[in-house]
Coordinates of C-alpha atoms in Angstrom, one line a residue:
M1 CA 0.0 0.0 0.0
E2 CA 1.3 3.5 -0.9
I3 CA 0.1 6.6 0.8
R4 CA 0.5 9.9 -1.1
L5 CA -1.1 13.1 -2.1
A6 CA -3.5 12.8 -5.0
N7 CA -2.8 14.4 -8.4
Q8 CA -4.8 15.2 -11.5
G9 CA -4.4 11.6 -12.8
D10 CA -6.4 10.3 -9.8
I11 CA -9.5 12.4 -10.5
D12 CA -11.6 9.7 -12.2
Q13 CA -11.1 7.3 -9.3
L14 CA -11.8 10.1 -6.7
I15 CA -15.1 11.0 -8.5
K16 CA -16.2 7.4 -8.4
M17 CA -15.3 7.0 -4.8
R18 CA -17.3 10.2 -3.9
W19 CA -20.3 8.8 -5.7
D20 CA -20.0 5.4 -4.0
F21 CA -19.5 7.0 -0.6
T22 CA -22.6 9.1 -0.9
L23 CA -24.8 6.3 -2.2
E24 CA -23.6 3.9 0.4
D25 CA -25.3 5.9 3.1
Y26 CA -27.9 7.9 1.1
P27 CA -29.0 5.8 -1.9
E28 CA -31.9 8.1 -2.6
M29 CA -29.4 10.9 -3.5
G30 CA -28.6 9.0 -6.7
E31 CA -32.2 9.0 -7.8
G32 CA -32.9 11.4 -10.6
V33 CA -29.2 12.5 -10.7
G34 CA -27.2 11.0 -13.5
Y35 CA -23.6 10.0 -12.9
S36 CA -22.5 12.2 -15.8
S37 CA -23.8 15.4 -14.4
F38 CA -22.3 14.6 -11.0
E39 CA -19.0 13.6 -12.7
K40 CA -18.8 17.0 -14.5
E41 CA -19.4 19.0 -11.3
C42 CA -17.0 16.9 -9.2
R43 CA -14.3 17.0 -11.9
G44 CA -14.5 20.8 -11.9
F45 CA -14.2 20.9 -8.1
L46 CA -11.3 18.4 -8.0
E47 CA -9.3 20.0 -10.9
S48 CA -9.5 23.4 -9.2
A49 CA -9.0 22.0 -5.6
L50 CA -5.8 20.1 -6.5
E51 CA -4.3 23.1 -8.1
S52 CA -5.3 25.6 -5.4
G53 CA -2.8 24.9 -2.7
Q54 CA -5.7 25.1 -0.3
W55 CA -7.1 21.6 -0.7
F56 CA -5.0 18.4 -0.2
V57 CA -6.4 15.0 -1.0
W58 CA -4.5 12.1 0.6
I59 CA -5.0 8.6 -0.8
A60 CA -4.0 5.1 0.1
E61 CA -3.4 3.1 -3.1
N62 CA -3.1 -0.6 -3.7
E63 CA -1.7 -1.7 -7.1
G64 CA -3.0 1.5 -8.8
E65 CA -6.4 1.4 -7.1
I66 CA -7.3 4.1 -4.6
I67 CA -8.7 2.3 -1.6
S68 CA -9.0 5.2 0.9
N69 CA -9.1 9.0 0.8
I70 CA -9.1 11.9 3.1
Y71 CA -9.7 15.5 1.9
V72 CA -8.1 18.4 3.9
E73 CA -8.9 22.1 3.3
L74 CA -6.6 24.7 4.9
I75 CA -8.4 27.5 6.7
H76 CA -6.1 30.5 7.1
K77 CA -6.7 32.7 10.2
V78 CA -6.5 36.4 10.5
P79 CA -3.0 37.4 11.7
R80 CA -2.6 38.5 15.3
P81 CA 0.0 40.9 16.6
G82 CA 2.8 39.3 18.6
R83 CA 2.0 35.8 17.4
F84 CA 2.7 33.8 14.3
T85 CA -0.6 32.6 12.9
H86 CA -0.8 29.0 11.7
P87 CA -3.8 27.7 9.7
F88 CA -6.1 25.0 10.9
A89 CA -7.4 22.2 8.7
Y90 CA -10.9 21.0 7.9
M91 CA -11.0 17.3 7.2
T92 CA -13.8 15.8 5.2
N93 CA -14.8 13.0 2.8
V94 CA -12.9 10.3 4.8
Y95 CA -13.7 7.1 3.0
T96 CA -12.3 3.6 2.7
V97 CA -13.8 1.2 0.2
P98 CA -15.7 -1.6 1.9
E99 CA -13.3 -4.4 1.1
Y100 CA -10.4 -2.7 2.9
R101 CA -12.3 -1.7 6.1
G102 CA -11.3 -3.1 9.4
K103 CA -7.8 -3.8 8.1
G104 CA -6.0 -0.7 9.4
T105 CA -6.1 1.1 6.0
G106 CA -8.0 4.2 7.2
S107 CA -5.9 4.4 10.4
K108 CA -2.7 4.3 8.4
L109 CA -3.9 7.0 6.1
L110 CA -5.2 9.2 9.0
S111 CA -1.9 8.7 10.8
R112 CA 0.0 10.0 7.8
V113 CA -2.3 13.0 7.5
N114 CA -1.8 13.7 11.3
E115 CA 2.0 13.5 10.8
W116 CA 1.8 15.9 7.8
A117 CA -0.4 18.3 9.8
D118 CA 2.2 18.3 12.6
E119 CA 5.0 18.9 10.1
M120 CA 3.1 21.8 8.6
K121 CA 2.4 23.2 12.1
F122 CA -1.3 23.4 11.7
E123 CA -3.0 24.6 14.9
F124 CA -5.6 21.8 14.8
I125 CA -7.7 19.6 12.5
I126 CA -11.5 19.7 12.8
V127 CA -13.8 17.0 11.5
W128 CA -17.5 16.4 11.7
P129 CA -17.8 12.6 12.2
S130 CA -20.7 10.4 11.5
D131 CA -22.1 8.5 14.5
T132 CA -20.4 5.4 13.2
S133 CA -17.0 7.0 12.8
I134 CA -16.6 8.6 16.3
E135 CA -14.8 5.5 17.6
F136 CA -12.5 5.4 14.6
Y137 CA -11.4 9.0 15.2
G138 CA -11.1 8.4 19.0
R139 CA -8.7 5.5 18.3
N140 CA -6.6 7.9 16.3
G141 CA -6.3 10.7 18.9
Y142 CA -9.3 12.8 18.1
K143 CA -11.6 14.0 20.9
Q144 CA -14.9 15.9 20.9
C145 CA -14.7 19.6 21.5
T146 CA -17.4 22.0 22.7
E147 CA -16.1 25.4 21.6
P148 CA -17.5 26.0 18.1
L149 CA -20.9 27.4 17.6
E150 CA -22.9 27.1 14.4
K151 CA -25.9 28.7 12.7
H152 CA -27.9 26.8 10.2
F153 CA -29.6 28.5 7.3

């Protein structure tokens, strides 16, 4: 298994993984939406994101097949006098294909993302876990916080 940052050549597989990830939990979301229209929108996002320097897509690959991915967006903070300001990271779209779950694949990938975030001196990583993934994040050093507030529209 190789763990690396995704590149433009990985886009087709990443699109299919995003489609599969969504329909696995929300099959109704595929109804009335053709794959080709989703593919076009997702391709535009990924092409832009991978070139932006703001998004980083980490992948675990086995014999040329992407088996797990984690998307990380950098959030830059407003500078503060007397203190060097480091960005924080928003982690999303954490997905491992079903055949590789329970084998340490996701944990190995997340561990590499954590090492990278530490090397880059990010202040913290934030993730909104599903109910079923809370244990996974806990095993990998994440804990629930109570500070953020949110407003839904």
